[in-house]
mmCIF file with all atom_site columns, C-alpha atoms in Angstrom:
data_model
loop_
_atom_site.group_PDB
_atom_site.id
_atom_site.type_symbol
_atom_site.label_atom_id
_atom_site.label_alt_id
_atom_site.label_comp_id
_atom_site.label_asym_id
_atom_site.label_entity_id
_atom_site.label_seq_id
_atom_site.pdbx_PDB_ins_code
_atom_site.Cartn_x
_atom_site.Cartn_y
_atom_site.Cartn_z
_atom_site.occupancy
_atom_site.B_iso_or_equiv
_atom_site.pdbx_formal_charge
_atom_site.auth_seq_id
_atom_site.auth_comp_id
_atom_site.auth_asym_id
_atom_site.auth_atom_id
_atom_site.pdbx_PDB_model_num
ATOM 1  C CA . UNK Z 1 1  ? -4.655  -16.578 -16.236 1.00 0.00 ? 1  UNK Z CA 1
ATOM 2  C CA . UNK Z 1 2  ? -3.682  -15.231 -12.817 1.00 0.00 ? 2  UNK Z CA 1
ATOM 3  C CA . UNK Z 1 3  ? -3.636  -11.516 -12.134 1.00 0.00 ? 3  UNK Z CA 1
ATOM 4  C CA . UNK Z 1 4  ? -2.621  -9.291  -9.276  1.00 0.00 ? 4  UNK Z CA 1
ATOM 5  C CA . UNK Z 1 5  ? -4.375  -6.013  -8.701  1.00 0.00 ? 5  UNK Z CA 1
ATOM 6  C CA . UNK Z 1 6  ? -5.162  -3.419  -6.120  1.00 0.00 ? 6  UNK Z CA 1
ATOM 7  C CA . UNK Z 1 7  ? -1.872  -3.128  -4.282  1.00 0.00 ? 7  UNK Z CA 1
ATOM 8  C CA . UNK Z 1 8  ? -2.129  0.639   -3.980  1.00 0.00 ? 8  UNK Z CA 1
ATOM 9  C CA . UNK Z 1 9  ? -3.705  0.723   -0.477  1.00 0.00 ? 9  UNK Z CA 1
ATOM 10 C CA . UNK Z 1 10 ? -0.690  -0.951  1.062   1.00 0.00 ? 10 UNK Z CA 1
ATOM 11 C CA . UNK Z 1 11 ? 1.687   1.230   -0.911  1.00 0.00 ? 11 UNK Z CA 1
ATOM 12 C CA . UNK Z 1 12 ? -0.150  4.393   0.081   1.00 0.00 ? 12 UNK Z CA 1
ATOM 13 C CA . UNK Z 1 13 ? -0.081  3.421   3.747   1.00 0.00 ? 13 UNK Z CA 1
ATOM 14 C CA . UNK Z 1 14 ? 3.673   2.815   3.635   1.00 0.00 ? 14 UNK Z CA 1
ATOM 15 C CA . UNK Z 1 15 ? 3.758   -0.974  3.426   1.00 0.00 ? 15 UNK Z CA 1
ATOM 16 C CA . UNK Z 1 16 ? 6.505   -2.956  1.688   1.00 0.00 ? 16 UNK Z CA 1
ATOM 17 C CA . UNK Z 1 17 ? 4.794   -2.596  -1.704  1.00 0.00 ? 17 UNK Z CA 1
ATOM 18 C CA . UNK Z 1 18 ? 5.684   1.122   -1.539  1.00 0.00 ? 18 UNK Z CA 1
ATOM 19 C CA . UNK Z 1 19 ? 9.424   0.396   -1.570  1.00 0.00 ? 19 UNK Z CA 1
ATOM 20 C CA . UNK Z 1 20 ? 9.617   -1.977  -4.538  1.00 0.00 ? 20 UNK Z CA 1
ATOM 21 C CA . UNK Z 1 21 ? 12.282  -1.085  -7.082  1.00 0.00 ? 21 UNK Z CA 1
ATOM 22 C CA . UNK Z 1 22 ? 12.900  -2.350  -10.600 1.00 0.00 ? 22 UNK Z CA 1
ATOM 23 C CA . UNK Z 1 23 ? 14.590  -5.734  -10.428 1.00 0.00 ? 23 UNK Z CA 1
ATOM 24 C CA . UNK Z 1 24 ? 13.226  -6.707  -7.004  1.00 0.00 ? 24 UNK Z CA 1
ATOM 25 C CA . UNK Z 1 25 ? 11.839  -10.219 -6.636  1.00 0.00 ? 25 UNK Z CA 1
ATOM 26 C CA . UNK Z 1 26 ? 8.224   -10.593 -5.574  1.00 0.00 ? 26 UNK Z CA 1
ATOM 27 C CA . UNK Z 1 27 ? 6.742   -13.924 -4.517  1.00 0.00 ? 27 UNK Z CA 1
ATOM 28 C CA . UNK Z 1 28 ? 3.003   -14.393 -4.745  1.00 0.00 ? 28 UNK Z CA 1
ATOM 29 C CA . UNK Z 1 29 ? 0.431   -17.012 -3.839  1.00 0.00 ? 29 UNK Z CA 1
ATOM 30 C CA . UNK Z 1 30 ? -2.927  -16.068 -5.347  1.00 0.00 ? 30 UNK Z CA 1
ATOM 31 C CA . UNK Z 1 31 ? -5.092  -18.665 -3.540  1.00 0.00 ? 31 UNK Z CA 1
ATOM 32 C CA . UNK Z 1 32 ? -3.581  -17.569 -0.216  1.00 0.00 ? 32 UNK Z CA 1
ATOM 33 C CA . UNK Z 1 33 ? -3.915  -13.888 -1.221  1.00 0.00 ? 33 UNK Z CA 1
ATOM 34 C CA . UNK Z 1 34 ? -0.245  -13.350 -0.349  1.00 0.00 ? 34 UNK Z CA 1
ATOM 35 C CA . UNK Z 1 35 ? 2.241   -11.008 -2.008  1.00 0.00 ? 35 UNK Z CA 1
ATOM 36 C CA . UNK Z 1 36 ? 5.749   -10.796 -0.533  1.00 0.00 ? 36 UNK Z CA 1
ATOM 37 C CA . UNK Z 1 37 ? 8.748   -8.654  -1.392  1.00 0.00 ? 37 UNK Z CA 1
ATOM 38 C CA . UNK Z 1 38 ? 11.857  -10.841 -1.196  1.00 0.00 ? 38 UNK Z CA 1
ATOM 39 C CA . UNK Z 1 39 ? 14.409  -8.649  0.570   1.00 0.00 ? 39 UNK Z CA 1
ATOM 40 C CA . UNK Z 1 40 ? 16.323  -8.879  3.824   1.00 0.00 ? 40 UNK Z CA 1
ATOM 41 C CA . UNK Z 1 41 ? 14.686  -7.306  6.865   1.00 0.00 ? 41 UNK Z CA 1
ATOM 42 C CA . UNK Z 1 42 ? 17.621  -4.877  7.006   1.00 0.00 ? 42 UNK Z CA 1
ATOM 43 C CA . UNK Z 1 43 ? 17.030  -3.681  3.423   1.00 0.00 ? 43 UNK Z CA 1
ATOM 44 C CA . UNK Z 1 44 ? 13.268  -3.389  3.957   1.00 0.00 ? 44 UNK Z CA 1
ATOM 45 C CA . UNK Z 1 45 ? 13.811  -1.232  7.077   1.00 0.00 ? 45 UNK Z CA 1
ATOM 46 C CA . UNK Z 1 46 ? 16.381  0.910   5.242   1.00 0.00 ? 46 UNK Z CA 1
ATOM 47 C CA . UNK Z 1 47 ? 13.996  1.554   2.361   1.00 0.00 ? 47 UNK Z CA 1
ATOM 48 C CA . UNK Z 1 48 ? 11.011  2.205   4.634   1.00 0.00 ? 48 UNK Z CA 1
ATOM 49 C CA . UNK Z 1 49 ? 13.016  4.809   6.581   1.00 0.00 ? 49 UNK Z CA 1
ATOM 50 C CA . UNK Z 1 50 ? 13.771  6.730   3.383   1.00 0.00 ? 50 UNK Z CA 1
ATOM 51 C CA . UNK Z 1 51 ? 10.211  6.439   2.005   1.00 0.00 ? 51 UNK Z CA 1
ATOM 52 C CA . UNK Z 1 52 ? 8.598   9.741   1.121   1.00 0.00 ? 52 UNK Z CA 1
ATOM 53 C CA . UNK Z 1 53 ? 4.810   9.700   0.939   1.00 0.00 ? 53 UNK Z CA 1
ATOM 54 C CA . UNK Z 1 54 ? 3.333   11.375  -2.131  1.00 0.00 ? 54 UNK Z CA 1
ATOM 55 C CA . UNK Z 1 55 ? 1.245   14.498  -1.696  1.00 0.00 ? 55 UNK Z CA 1
ATOM 56 C CA . UNK Z 1 56 ? -2.441  13.710  -2.289  1.00 0.00 ? 56 UNK Z CA 1
ATOM 57 C CA . UNK Z 1 57 ? -3.707  14.891  -5.685  1.00 0.00 ? 57 UNK Z CA 1
ATOM 58 C CA . UNK Z 1 58 ? -7.028  16.002  -4.217  1.00 0.00 ? 58 UNK Z CA 1
ATOM 59 C CA . UNK Z 1 59 ? -6.754  18.224  -1.164  1.00 0.00 ? 59 UNK Z CA 1
ATOM 60 C CA . UNK Z 1 60 ? -9.954  20.279  -1.242  1.00 0.00 ? 60 UNK Z CA 1
ATOM 61 C CA . UNK Z 1 61 ? -13.649 19.592  -1.041  1.00 0.00 ? 61 UNK Z CA 1
ATOM 62 C CA . UNK Z 1 62 ? -15.319 16.439  0.250   1.00 0.00 ? 62 UNK Z CA 1
ATOM 63 C CA . UNK Z 1 63 ? -12.880 14.012  -1.426  1.00 0.00 ? 63 UNK Z CA 1
ATOM 64 C CA . UNK Z 1 64 ? -9.824  15.790  -0.073  1.00 0.00 ? 64 UNK Z CA 1
ATOM 65 C CA . UNK Z 1 65 ? -10.908 16.672  3.431   1.00 0.00 ? 65 UNK Z CA 1
ATOM 66 C CA . UNK Z 1 66 ? -13.583 14.334  4.752   1.00 0.00 ? 66 UNK Z CA 1
ATOM 67 C CA . UNK Z 1 67 ? -13.670 11.209  2.578   1.00 0.00 ? 67 UNK Z CA 1
ATOM 68 C CA . UNK Z 1 68 ? -10.141 9.941   3.403   1.00 0.00 ? 68 UNK Z CA 1
ATOM 69 C CA . UNK Z 1 69 ? -10.940 10.005  7.114   1.00 0.00 ? 69 UNK Z CA 1
ATOM 70 C CA . UNK Z 1 70 ? -14.316 8.245   7.066   1.00 0.00 ? 70 UNK Z CA 1
ATOM 71 C CA . UNK Z 1 71 ? -14.021 5.606   4.334   1.00 0.00 ? 71 UNK Z CA 1
ATOM 72 C CA . UNK Z 1 72 ? -11.990 2.397   4.476   1.00 0.00 ? 72 UNK Z CA 1
ATOM 73 C CA . UNK Z 1 73 ? -9.603  1.581   1.670   1.00 0.00 ? 73 UNK Z CA 1
ATOM 74 C CA . UNK Z 1 74 ? -10.982 -0.292  -1.341  1.00 0.00 ? 74 UNK Z CA 1
ATOM 75 C CA . UNK Z 1 75 ? -9.286  -3.525  -0.211  1.00 0.00 ? 75 UNK Z CA 1
ATOM 76 C CA . UNK Z 1 76 ? -11.693 -3.401  2.768   1.00 0.00 ? 76 UNK Z CA 1
ATOM 77 C CA . UNK Z 1 77 ? -14.728 -2.600  0.639   1.00 0.00 ? 77 UNK Z CA 1
ATOM 78 C CA . UNK Z 1 78 ? -14.784 1.227   0.678   1.00 0.00 ? 78 UNK Z CA 1
ATOM 79 C CA . UNK Z 1 79 ? -17.175 1.097   3.613   1.00 0.00 ? 79 UNK Z CA 1
ATOM 80 C CA . UNK Z 1 80 ? -17.745 3.929   6.070   1.00 0.00 ? 80 UNK Z CA 1
ATOM 81 C CA . UNK Z 1 81 ? -15.693 3.604   9.230   1.00 0.00 ? 81 UNK Z CA 1
ATOM 82 C CA . UNK Z 1 82 ? -17.896 3.163   12.271  1.00 0.00 ? 82 UNK Z CA 1
ATOM 83 C CA . UNK Z 1 83 ? -16.387 4.141   15.583  1.00 0.00 ? 83 UNK Z CA 1
#
């Protein structure tokens, strides 16, 4: 049976997944790897403007200070960023 997972990177970076509310309609196409929040552009912009990003749970040590800046999100393979 189909399953959808790993939407947290987009939510954490402030994408439309972060503004979903109970009762919203979400359209998905698994073969196309597409997930879409069905709202008007006006409502999406309104919600994004009022979005408050959560405070990271880990703020000290390697995971809190260095890791977030040098490693890609899991949807990109958790690889080290090369600049």
